[in-house]
């Protein structure tokens, strides 16, 4: 399974800034990017074209989108559909990021619709899951992860899911806070996610990559990537600068 090193640029960067950062990252990593990994850049919609241009003939790089509305087309003012993303060179999209769940009110059912619709359209999907501090402190970690995974994945019958689906475990309390989950917390949550995946997806669950997200930085990547069942990372703040994202992308287990 390839390691997936993904940078979610959230609502940051104009198109020229995004294009420049992507081009710089390609320049730094060049042909040094090991074969065992891919780098995914996930800019805002308005910068997809610029980043797509910067990634032309950059092997190992993938363009992703932060969101879409699960319909082909129609009266959905302000929304973007999967065909529009594919048309911009995107091959992957996020669904269920905690900011969309907690700031924009998306629930498990809506996230599930996006995962299924995106996969049907041929996008690779990163399903983001994770608990709030209050849920963790009240002993609901596994219940929350179970509900998020099972709503999105139960009965999914597609072939080759291991190359089309990724999970990102991002504890909400570790996002943008500088608080990294302890290695044992990450190991425990990822082991639980792996167990759930093998139950929900008997054919592919063992091989679906599980990424960790939440205050990943150049100085903790080696430790995080060495944890069992961590198959990559989803980076926010530290992925905004090319130099720092390059160090993360090249990270090897301690
Ligand atoms: P930070 O790396 O800034 O904590 O953000 C993580 C994240 O939300 C990636 O999707």
PDB file of C-alpha atoms and ligand atoms in Angstrom:
ATOM      1  CA  UNK A   1       0.000   0.000   0.000  1.00  0.00           C
ATOM      2  CA  UNK A   2       1.374   3.449  -0.945  1.00  0.00           C
ATOM      3  CA  UNK A   3       1.797   6.083   1.759  1.00  0.00           C
ATOM      4  CA  UNK A   4      -0.482   9.051   1.121  1.00  0.00           C
ATOM      5  CA  UNK A   5       0.888  12.440   2.196  1.00  0.00           C
ATOM      6  CA  UNK A   6      -1.934  14.941   1.701  1.00  0.00           C
ATOM      7  CA  UNK A   7      -2.063  18.706   2.243  1.00  0.00           C
ATOM      8  CA  UNK A   8      -5.494  20.244   2.810  1.00  0.00           C
ATOM      9  CA  UNK A   9      -5.112  23.966   2.135  1.00  0.00           C
ATOM     10  CA  UNK A  10      -8.602  24.740   3.483  1.00  0.00           C
ATOM     11  CA  UNK A  11      -9.619  28.377   2.770  1.00  0.00           C
ATOM     12  CA  UNK A  12      -6.080  29.584   2.128  1.00  0.00           C
ATOM     13  CA  UNK A  13      -4.232  30.885  -0.947  1.00  0.00           C
ATOM     14  CA  UNK A  14      -5.236  32.782  -4.055  1.00  0.00           C
ATOM     15  CA  UNK A  15      -4.693  30.980  -7.327  1.00  0.00           C
ATOM     16  CA  UNK A  16      -1.262  32.538  -7.883  1.00  0.00           C
ATOM     17  CA  UNK A  17      -0.139  31.699  -4.347  1.00  0.00           C
ATOM     18  CA  UNK A  18      -1.411  28.129  -4.697  1.00  0.00           C
ATOM     19  CA  UNK A  19       0.214  27.669  -8.097  1.00  0.00           C
ATOM     20  CA  UNK A  20       3.532  28.981  -6.755  1.00  0.00           C
ATOM     21  CA  UNK A  21       3.483  26.731  -3.685  1.00  0.00           C
ATOM     22  CA  UNK A  22       2.626  23.680  -5.792  1.00  0.00           C
ATOM     23  CA  UNK A  23       5.371  24.487  -8.306  1.00  0.00           C
ATOM     24  CA  UNK A  24       7.900  25.001  -5.493  1.00  0.00           C
ATOM     25  CA  UNK A  25       6.953  21.688  -3.911  1.00  0.00           C
ATOM     26  CA  UNK A  26       7.396  19.907  -7.236  1.00  0.00           C
ATOM     27  CA  UNK A  27      10.773  21.654  -7.606  1.00  0.00           C
ATOM     28  CA  UNK A  28      11.953  20.619  -4.125  1.00  0.00           C
ATOM     29  CA  UNK A  29      10.764  17.030  -4.326  1.00  0.00           C
ATOM     30  CA  UNK A  30      11.532  16.625  -8.008  1.00  0.00           C
ATOM     31  CA  UNK A  31      12.541  13.083  -8.749  1.00  0.00           C
ATOM     32  CA  UNK A  32      13.388  12.447  -5.064  1.00  0.00           C
ATOM     33  CA  UNK A  33       9.885  11.382  -4.145  1.00  0.00           C
ATOM     34  CA  UNK A  34      10.153   7.699  -3.218  1.00  0.00           C
ATOM     35  CA  UNK A  35       8.014   5.265  -5.222  1.00  0.00           C
ATOM     36  CA  UNK A  36       6.281   4.117  -2.040  1.00  0.00           C
ATOM     37  CA  UNK A  37       4.256   7.312  -1.624  1.00  0.00           C
ATOM     38  CA  UNK A  38       2.043   9.885  -3.277  1.00  0.00           C
ATOM     39  CA  UNK A  39       1.600  13.584  -2.470  1.00  0.00           C
ATOM     40  CA  UNK A  40      -1.939  14.929  -2.656  1.00  0.00           C
ATOM     41  CA  UNK A  41      -2.578  18.682  -2.864  1.00  0.00           C
ATOM     42  CA  UNK A  42      -6.075  19.829  -1.925  1.00  0.00           C
ATOM     43  CA  UNK A  43      -6.451  23.554  -2.664  1.00  0.00           C
ATOM     44  CA  UNK A  44      -9.675  25.601  -2.594  1.00  0.00           C
ATOM     45  CA  UNK A  45     -11.846  25.322  -5.741  1.00  0.00           C
ATOM     46  CA  UNK A  46     -10.635  28.661  -7.118  1.00  0.00           C
ATOM     47  CA  UNK A  47      -7.028  27.394  -7.184  1.00  0.00           C
ATOM     48  CA  UNK A  48      -7.650  23.954  -8.705  1.00  0.00           C
ATOM     49  CA  UNK A  49      -6.737  25.064 -12.191  1.00  0.00           C
ATOM     50  CA  UNK A  50      -3.493  26.761 -11.131  1.00  0.00           C
ATOM     51  CA  UNK A  51      -2.399  23.756  -9.072  1.00  0.00           C
ATOM     52  CA  UNK A  52      -3.393  21.378 -11.852  1.00  0.00           C
ATOM     53  CA  UNK A  53      -1.095  23.336 -14.207  1.00  0.00           C
ATOM     54  CA  UNK A  54       1.761  23.193 -11.702  1.00  0.00           C
ATOM     55  CA  UNK A  55       1.380  19.418 -11.357  1.00  0.00           C
ATOM     56  CA  UNK A  56       1.479  18.689 -15.087  1.00  0.00           C
ATOM     57  CA  UNK A  57       4.150  16.039 -15.551  1.00  0.00           C
ATOM     58  CA  UNK A  58       4.881  15.724 -11.822  1.00  0.00           C
ATOM     59  CA  UNK A  59       4.830  11.984 -11.168  1.00  0.00           C
ATOM     60  CA  UNK A  60       3.601  10.974  -7.735  1.00  0.00           C
ATOM     61  CA  UNK A  61       1.465  14.107  -7.277  1.00  0.00           C
ATOM     62  CA  UNK A  62      -2.323  14.024  -7.140  1.00  0.00           C
ATOM     63  CA  UNK A  63      -4.849  16.884  -7.232  1.00  0.00           C
ATOM     64  CA  UNK A  64      -7.749  16.694  -4.795  1.00  0.00           C
ATOM     65  CA  UNK A  65     -10.805  18.771  -3.910  1.00  0.00           C
ATOM     66  CA  UNK A  66     -12.077  19.685  -0.467  1.00  0.00           C
ATOM     67  CA  UNK A  67     -15.742  19.142  -1.162  1.00  0.00           C
ATOM     68  CA  UNK A  68     -18.537  18.734  -3.725  1.00  0.00           C
ATOM     69  CA  UNK A  69     -22.290  18.427  -3.827  1.00  0.00           C
ATOM     70  CA  UNK A  70     -23.502  14.881  -4.571  1.00  0.00           C
ATOM     71  CA  UNK A  71     -25.427  15.521  -7.801  1.00  0.00           C
ATOM     72  CA  UNK A  72     -24.593  15.642 -11.505  1.00  0.00           C
ATOM     73  CA  UNK A  73     -25.899  19.167 -12.035  1.00  0.00           C
ATOM     74  CA  UNK A  74     -28.923  21.263 -11.148  1.00  0.00           C
ATOM     75  CA  UNK A  75     -30.279  24.085  -9.052  1.00  0.00           C
ATOM     76  CA  UNK A  76     -27.711  23.972  -6.243  1.00  0.00           C
ATOM     77  CA  UNK A  77     -26.547  27.576  -6.024  1.00  0.00           C
ATOM     78  CA  UNK A  78     -23.010  27.893  -4.775  1.00  0.00           C
ATOM     79  CA  UNK A  79     -22.168  24.226  -5.162  1.00  0.00           C
ATOM     80  CA  UNK A  80     -19.689  22.314  -7.332  1.00  0.00           C
ATOM     81  CA  UNK A  81     -20.313  18.824  -8.732  1.00  0.00           C
ATOM     82  CA  UNK A  82     -17.895  15.915  -9.240  1.00  0.00           C
ATOM     83  CA  UNK A  83     -17.892  16.252 -13.041  1.00  0.00           C
ATOM     84  CA  UNK A  84     -16.587  19.809 -12.654  1.00  0.00           C
ATOM     85  CA  UNK A  85     -13.781  18.525 -10.437  1.00  0.00           C
ATOM     86  CA  UNK A  86     -12.847  15.731 -12.829  1.00  0.00           C
ATOM     87  CA  UNK A  87     -12.824  18.332 -15.596  1.00  0.00           C
ATOM     88  CA  UNK A  88     -10.218  20.294 -13.587  1.00  0.00           C
ATOM     89  CA  UNK A  89      -7.921  17.304 -13.280  1.00  0.00           C
ATOM     90  CA  UNK A  90      -9.006  16.260  -9.773  1.00  0.00           C
ATOM     91  CA  UNK A  91      -8.947  12.565  -9.111  1.00  0.00           C
ATOM     92  CA  UNK A  92      -9.740  12.646  -5.395  1.00  0.00           C
ATOM     93  CA  UNK A  93     -11.973  14.489  -2.921  1.00  0.00           C
ATOM     94  CA  UNK A  94     -12.506  14.802   0.821  1.00  0.00           C
ATOM     95  CA  UNK A  95     -15.797  14.061   2.543  1.00  0.00           C
ATOM     96  CA  UNK A  96     -16.715  14.492   6.189  1.00  0.00           C
ATOM     97  CA  UNK A  97     -13.928  16.840   7.240  1.00  0.00           C
ATOM     98  CA  UNK A  98     -14.581  17.937  10.812  1.00  0.00           C
ATOM     99  CA  UNK A  99     -14.897  21.579   9.775  1.00  0.00           C
ATOM    100  CA  UNK A 100     -17.721  20.650   7.421  1.00  0.00           C
ATOM    101  CA  UNK A 101     -19.337  18.491  10.093  1.00  0.00           C
ATOM    102  CA  UNK A 102     -18.987  20.971  12.956  1.00  0.00           C
ATOM    103  CA  UNK A 103     -18.903  24.420  11.304  1.00  0.00           C
ATOM    104  CA  UNK A 104     -21.178  23.721   8.324  1.00  0.00           C
ATOM    105  CA  UNK A 105     -23.510  21.205   9.937  1.00  0.00           C
ATOM    106  CA  UNK A 106     -22.994  18.139   7.712  1.00  0.00           C
ATOM    107  CA  UNK A 107     -24.242  14.903   9.260  1.00  0.00           C
ATOM    108  CA  UNK A 108     -23.231  11.267   8.728  1.00  0.00           C
ATOM    109  CA  UNK A 109     -25.994  10.674   6.169  1.00  0.00           C
ATOM    110  CA  UNK A 110     -24.960  13.593   3.974  1.00  0.00           C
ATOM    111  CA  UNK A 111     -21.294  12.581   4.223  1.00  0.00           C
ATOM    112  CA  UNK A 112     -22.285   9.037   3.205  1.00  0.00           C
ATOM    113  CA  UNK A 113     -24.121  10.380   0.150  1.00  0.00           C
ATOM    114  CA  UNK A 114     -20.964  12.224  -0.908  1.00  0.00           C
ATOM    115  CA  UNK A 115     -18.686   9.205  -0.420  1.00  0.00           C
ATOM    116  CA  UNK A 116     -20.967   6.963  -2.471  1.00  0.00           C
ATOM    117  CA  UNK A 117     -21.649   9.545  -5.177  1.00  0.00           C
ATOM    118  CA  UNK A 118     -17.979  10.499  -5.502  1.00  0.00           C
ATOM    119  CA  UNK A 119     -16.885   6.860  -5.790  1.00  0.00           C
ATOM    120  CA  UNK A 120     -19.574   6.217  -8.401  1.00  0.00           C
ATOM    121  CA  UNK A 121     -18.288   9.166 -10.408  1.00  0.00           C
ATOM    122  CA  UNK A 122     -14.764   7.748 -10.386  1.00  0.00           C
ATOM    123  CA  UNK A 123     -13.217   9.994  -7.750  1.00  0.00           C
ATOM    124  CA  UNK A 124     -11.021   8.491  -5.043  1.00  0.00           C
ATOM    125  CA  UNK A 125     -12.541   9.515  -1.741  1.00  0.00           C
ATOM    126  CA  UNK A 126     -10.923  10.365   1.600  1.00  0.00           C
ATOM    127  CA  UNK A 127     -13.562   9.858   4.290  1.00  0.00           C
ATOM    128  CA  UNK A 128     -12.611  11.971   7.325  1.00  0.00           C
ATOM    129  CA  UNK A 129     -13.711  10.820  10.758  1.00  0.00           C
ATOM    130  CA  UNK A 130     -12.881  11.783  14.318  1.00  0.00           C
ATOM    131  CA  UNK A 131     -14.226  12.547  17.758  1.00  0.00           C
ATOM    132  CA  UNK A 132     -14.533  15.807  19.693  1.00  0.00           C
ATOM    133  CA  UNK A 133     -12.805  16.153  23.061  1.00  0.00           C
ATOM    134  CA  UNK A 134     -16.144  15.942  24.813  1.00  0.00           C
ATOM    135  CA  UNK A 135     -16.967  12.686  23.012  1.00  0.00           C
ATOM    136  CA  UNK A 136     -13.540  11.233  23.861  1.00  0.00           C
ATOM    137  CA  UNK A 137     -13.751  12.305  27.504  1.00  0.00           C
ATOM    138  CA  UNK A 138     -17.183  10.745  27.859  1.00  0.00           C
ATOM    139  CA  UNK A 139     -15.970   7.382  26.510  1.00  0.00           C
ATOM    140  CA  UNK A 140     -17.679   7.628  23.113  1.00  0.00           C
ATOM    141  CA  UNK A 141     -14.619   7.348  20.863  1.00  0.00           C
ATOM    142  CA  UNK A 142     -15.499   3.962  19.377  1.00  0.00           C
ATOM    143  CA  UNK A 143     -19.212   4.712  19.083  1.00  0.00           C
ATOM    144  CA  UNK A 144     -18.514   7.915  17.163  1.00  0.00           C
ATOM    145  CA  UNK A 145     -16.002   6.253  14.811  1.00  0.00           C
ATOM    146  CA  UNK A 146     -18.327   3.290  14.311  1.00  0.00           C
ATOM    147  CA  UNK A 147     -21.274   5.548  13.389  1.00  0.00           C
ATOM    148  CA  UNK A 148     -19.192   7.663  11.018  1.00  0.00           C
ATOM    149  CA  UNK A 149     -17.702   4.621   9.264  1.00  0.00           C
ATOM    150  CA  UNK A 150     -20.749   2.401   9.114  1.00  0.00           C
ATOM    151  CA  UNK A 151     -23.102   5.098   7.810  1.00  0.00           C
ATOM    152  CA  UNK A 152     -20.727   5.871   4.952  1.00  0.00           C
ATOM    153  CA  UNK A 153     -19.501   2.367   4.137  1.00  0.00           C
ATOM    154  CA  UNK A 154     -22.118  -0.273   5.005  1.00  0.00           C
ATOM    155  CA  UNK A 155     -23.069  -2.348   2.011  1.00  0.00           C
ATOM    156  CA  UNK A 156     -20.629  -0.615  -0.332  1.00  0.00           C
ATOM    157  CA  UNK A 157     -20.260  -3.119  -3.169  1.00  0.00           C
ATOM    158  CA  UNK A 158     -17.665  -1.495  -5.422  1.00  0.00           C
ATOM    159  CA  UNK A 159     -14.629  -3.408  -6.612  1.00  0.00           C
ATOM    160  CA  UNK A 160     -11.024  -2.321  -5.935  1.00  0.00           C
ATOM    161  CA  UNK A 161     -12.089  -0.158  -3.019  1.00  0.00           C
ATOM    162  CA  UNK A 162      -8.575  -0.406  -1.579  1.00  0.00           C
ATOM    163  CA  UNK A 163      -7.317   1.819  -4.385  1.00  0.00           C
ATOM    164  CA  UNK A 164     -10.337   4.158  -4.380  1.00  0.00           C
ATOM    165  CA  UNK A 165     -11.121   4.772  -0.721  1.00  0.00           C
ATOM    166  CA  UNK A 166      -8.982   6.223   2.074  1.00  0.00           C
ATOM    167  CA  UNK A 167      -9.925   7.019   5.655  1.00  0.00           C
ATOM    168  CA  UNK A 168      -8.484   9.999   7.553  1.00  0.00           C
ATOM    169  CA  UNK A 169      -8.689   9.771  11.327  1.00  0.00           C
ATOM    170  CA  UNK A 170      -8.543  13.348  12.597  1.00  0.00           C
ATOM    171  CA  UNK A 171      -9.385  13.852  16.278  1.00  0.00           C
ATOM    172  CA  UNK A 172     -11.207  17.197  16.272  1.00  0.00           C
ATOM    173  CA  UNK A 173      -9.326  18.410  19.350  1.00  0.00           C
ATOM    174  CA  UNK A 174      -5.970  17.943  17.578  1.00  0.00           C
ATOM    175  CA  UNK A 175      -6.855  19.973  14.476  1.00  0.00           C
ATOM    176  CA  UNK A 176      -5.176  23.367  14.290  1.00  0.00           C
ATOM    177  CA  UNK A 177      -4.496  23.317  18.025  1.00  0.00           C
ATOM    178  CA  UNK A 178      -0.872  22.186  18.106  1.00  0.00           C
ATOM    179  CA  UNK A 179      -2.029  19.266  20.288  1.00  0.00           C
ATOM    180  CA  UNK A 180      -0.939  16.033  18.678  1.00  0.00           C
ATOM    181  CA  UNK A 181      -2.637  12.884  19.864  1.00  0.00           C
ATOM    182  CA  UNK A 182      -0.265  10.631  21.802  1.00  0.00           C
ATOM    183  CA  UNK A 183       1.202   7.754  19.755  1.00  0.00           C
ATOM    184  CA  UNK A 184      -0.747   5.240  21.838  1.00  0.00           C
ATOM    185  CA  UNK A 185      -4.010   7.150  21.202  1.00  0.00           C
ATOM    186  CA  UNK A 186      -3.315   7.158  17.465  1.00  0.00           C
ATOM    187  CA  UNK A 187      -2.396   3.452  17.508  1.00  0.00           C
ATOM    188  CA  UNK A 188      -5.550   2.577  19.418  1.00  0.00           C
ATOM    189  CA  UNK A 189      -7.879   4.603  17.164  1.00  0.00           C
ATOM    190  CA  UNK A 190      -6.263   3.317  13.958  1.00  0.00           C
ATOM    191  CA  UNK A 191      -6.452  -0.288  15.161  1.00  0.00           C
ATOM    192  CA  UNK A 192     -10.152   0.218  15.852  1.00  0.00           C
ATOM    193  CA  UNK A 193     -10.686   1.779  12.409  1.00  0.00           C
ATOM    194  CA  UNK A 194      -8.856  -1.161  10.792  1.00  0.00           C
ATOM    195  CA  UNK A 195     -11.046  -3.638  12.657  1.00  0.00           C
ATOM    196  CA  UNK A 196     -14.204  -1.803  11.583  1.00  0.00           C
ATOM    197  CA  UNK A 197     -12.999  -1.628   7.975  1.00  0.00           C
ATOM    198  CA  UNK A 198     -12.376  -5.361   7.803  1.00  0.00           C
ATOM    199  CA  UNK A 199     -15.903  -5.972   9.086  1.00  0.00           C
ATOM    200  CA  UNK A 200     -17.610  -3.402   6.871  1.00  0.00           C
ATOM    201  CA  UNK A 201     -15.566  -4.175   3.755  1.00  0.00           C
ATOM    202  CA  UNK A 202     -14.508  -7.839   3.962  1.00  0.00           C
ATOM    203  CA  UNK A 203     -12.803  -7.815   0.523  1.00  0.00           C
ATOM    204  CA  UNK A 204     -10.758  -4.635   0.854  1.00  0.00           C
ATOM    205  CA  UNK A 205     -10.862  -3.415   4.468  1.00  0.00           C
ATOM    206  CA  UNK A 206      -7.399  -4.761   5.278  1.00  0.00           C
ATOM    207  CA  UNK A 207      -5.847  -2.680   2.480  1.00  0.00           C
ATOM    208  CA  UNK A 208      -7.751   0.626   2.651  1.00  0.00           C
ATOM    209  CA  UNK A 209      -5.184   3.270   3.737  1.00  0.00           C
ATOM    210  CA  UNK A 210      -5.821   5.027   7.054  1.00  0.00           C
ATOM    211  CA  UNK A 211      -4.313   8.523   7.334  1.00  0.00           C
ATOM    212  CA  UNK A 212      -3.768  10.470  10.544  1.00  0.00           C
ATOM    213  CA  UNK A 213      -4.523  14.202  10.713  1.00  0.00           C
ATOM    214  CA  UNK A 214      -4.178  16.776  13.469  1.00  0.00           C
ATOM    215  CA  UNK A 215      -1.153  19.047  14.007  1.00  0.00           C
ATOM    216  CA  UNK A 216       1.173  16.928  11.851  1.00  0.00           C
ATOM    217  CA  UNK A 217       4.503  18.756  11.386  1.00  0.00           C
ATOM    218  CA  UNK A 218       8.011  18.070  10.095  1.00  0.00           C
ATOM    219  CA  UNK A 219       9.179  17.358  13.646  1.00  0.00           C
ATOM    220  CA  UNK A 220       6.550  14.721  14.448  1.00  0.00           C
ATOM    221  CA  UNK A 221       6.106  13.024  11.060  1.00  0.00           C
ATOM    222  CA  UNK A 222       8.752  10.345  11.726  1.00  0.00           C
ATOM    223  CA  UNK A 223       7.030   9.227  14.892  1.00  0.00           C
ATOM    224  CA  UNK A 224       3.496   9.346  13.455  1.00  0.00           C
ATOM    225  CA  UNK A 225       4.317   7.491  10.258  1.00  0.00           C
ATOM    226  CA  UNK A 226       5.915   4.697  12.288  1.00  0.00           C
ATOM    227  CA  UNK A 227       2.715   3.855  14.161  1.00  0.00           C
ATOM    228  CA  UNK A 228       0.906   0.633  13.210  1.00  0.00           C
ATOM    229  CA  UNK A 229      -1.935   1.136  10.726  1.00  0.00           C
ATOM    230  CA  UNK A 230      -0.861   4.696   9.888  1.00  0.00           C
ATOM    231  CA  UNK A 231      -0.650   4.721   6.087  1.00  0.00           C
ATOM    232  CA  UNK A 232      -0.199   8.438   5.548  1.00  0.00           C
ATOM    233  CA  UNK A 233      -1.163  11.858   6.873  1.00  0.00           C
ATOM    234  CA  UNK A 234      -3.650  14.644   6.155  1.00  0.00           C
ATOM    235  CA  UNK A 235      -1.898  17.912   6.954  1.00  0.00           C
ATOM    236  CA  UNK A 236      -3.431  21.354   7.488  1.00  0.00           C
ATOM    237  CA  UNK A 237      -1.293  24.279   8.703  1.00  0.00           C
ATOM    238  CA  UNK A 238       2.122  22.695   8.155  1.00  0.00           C
ATOM    239  CA  UNK A 239       1.190  21.810   4.571  1.00  0.00           C
ATOM    240  CA  UNK A 240       0.762  25.432   3.500  1.00  0.00           C
ATOM    241  CA  UNK A 241       4.483  26.090   2.960  1.00  0.00           C
ATOM    242  CA  UNK A 242       6.333  24.091   0.319  1.00  0.00           C
ATOM    243  CA  UNK A 243       9.462  23.530   2.418  1.00  0.00           C
ATOM    244  CA  UNK A 244       7.563  22.196   5.400  1.00  0.00           C
ATOM    245  CA  UNK A 245       5.237  20.031   3.263  1.00  0.00           C
ATOM    246  CA  UNK A 246       8.270  18.648   1.437  1.00  0.00           C
ATOM    247  CA  UNK A 247       9.825  17.575   4.745  1.00  0.00           C
ATOM    248  CA  UNK A 248       6.568  15.900   5.757  1.00  0.00           C
ATOM    249  CA  UNK A 249       6.192  14.214   2.365  1.00  0.00           C
ATOM    250  CA  UNK A 250       9.695  12.768   2.671  1.00  0.00           C
ATOM    251  CA  UNK A 251       9.194  11.674   6.281  1.00  0.00           C
ATOM    252  CA  UNK A 252      10.262   8.159   7.168  1.00  0.00           C
ATOM    253  CA  UNK A 253       9.448   6.143  10.227  1.00  0.00           C
ATOM    254  CA  UNK A 254      11.774   6.555  13.221  1.00  0.00           C
TER     255      UNK A 254
HETATM  256  P1  LIG B   1      -3.787  20.884  11.146  1.00  0.00           P
HETATM  257  O1  LIG B   1      -2.660  20.080  10.561  1.00  0.00           O
HETATM  258  O2  LIG B   1      -3.645  22.354  10.941  1.00  0.00           O
HETATM  259  O3  LIG B   1      -4.041  20.509  12.568  1.00  0.00           O
HETATM  260  O4  LIG B   1      -5.123  20.476  10.320  1.00  0.00           O
HETATM  261  C1  LIG B   1      -5.416  19.146  10.128  1.00  0.00           C
HETATM  262  C2  LIG B   1      -6.544  19.034   9.174  1.00  0.00           C
HETATM  263  O5  LIG B   1      -7.656  19.447   9.447  1.00  0.00           O
HETATM  264  C3  LIG B   1      -6.264  18.448   7.851  1.00  0.00           C
HETATM  265  O6  LIG B   1      -7.438  18.192   7.157  1.00  0.00           O
END
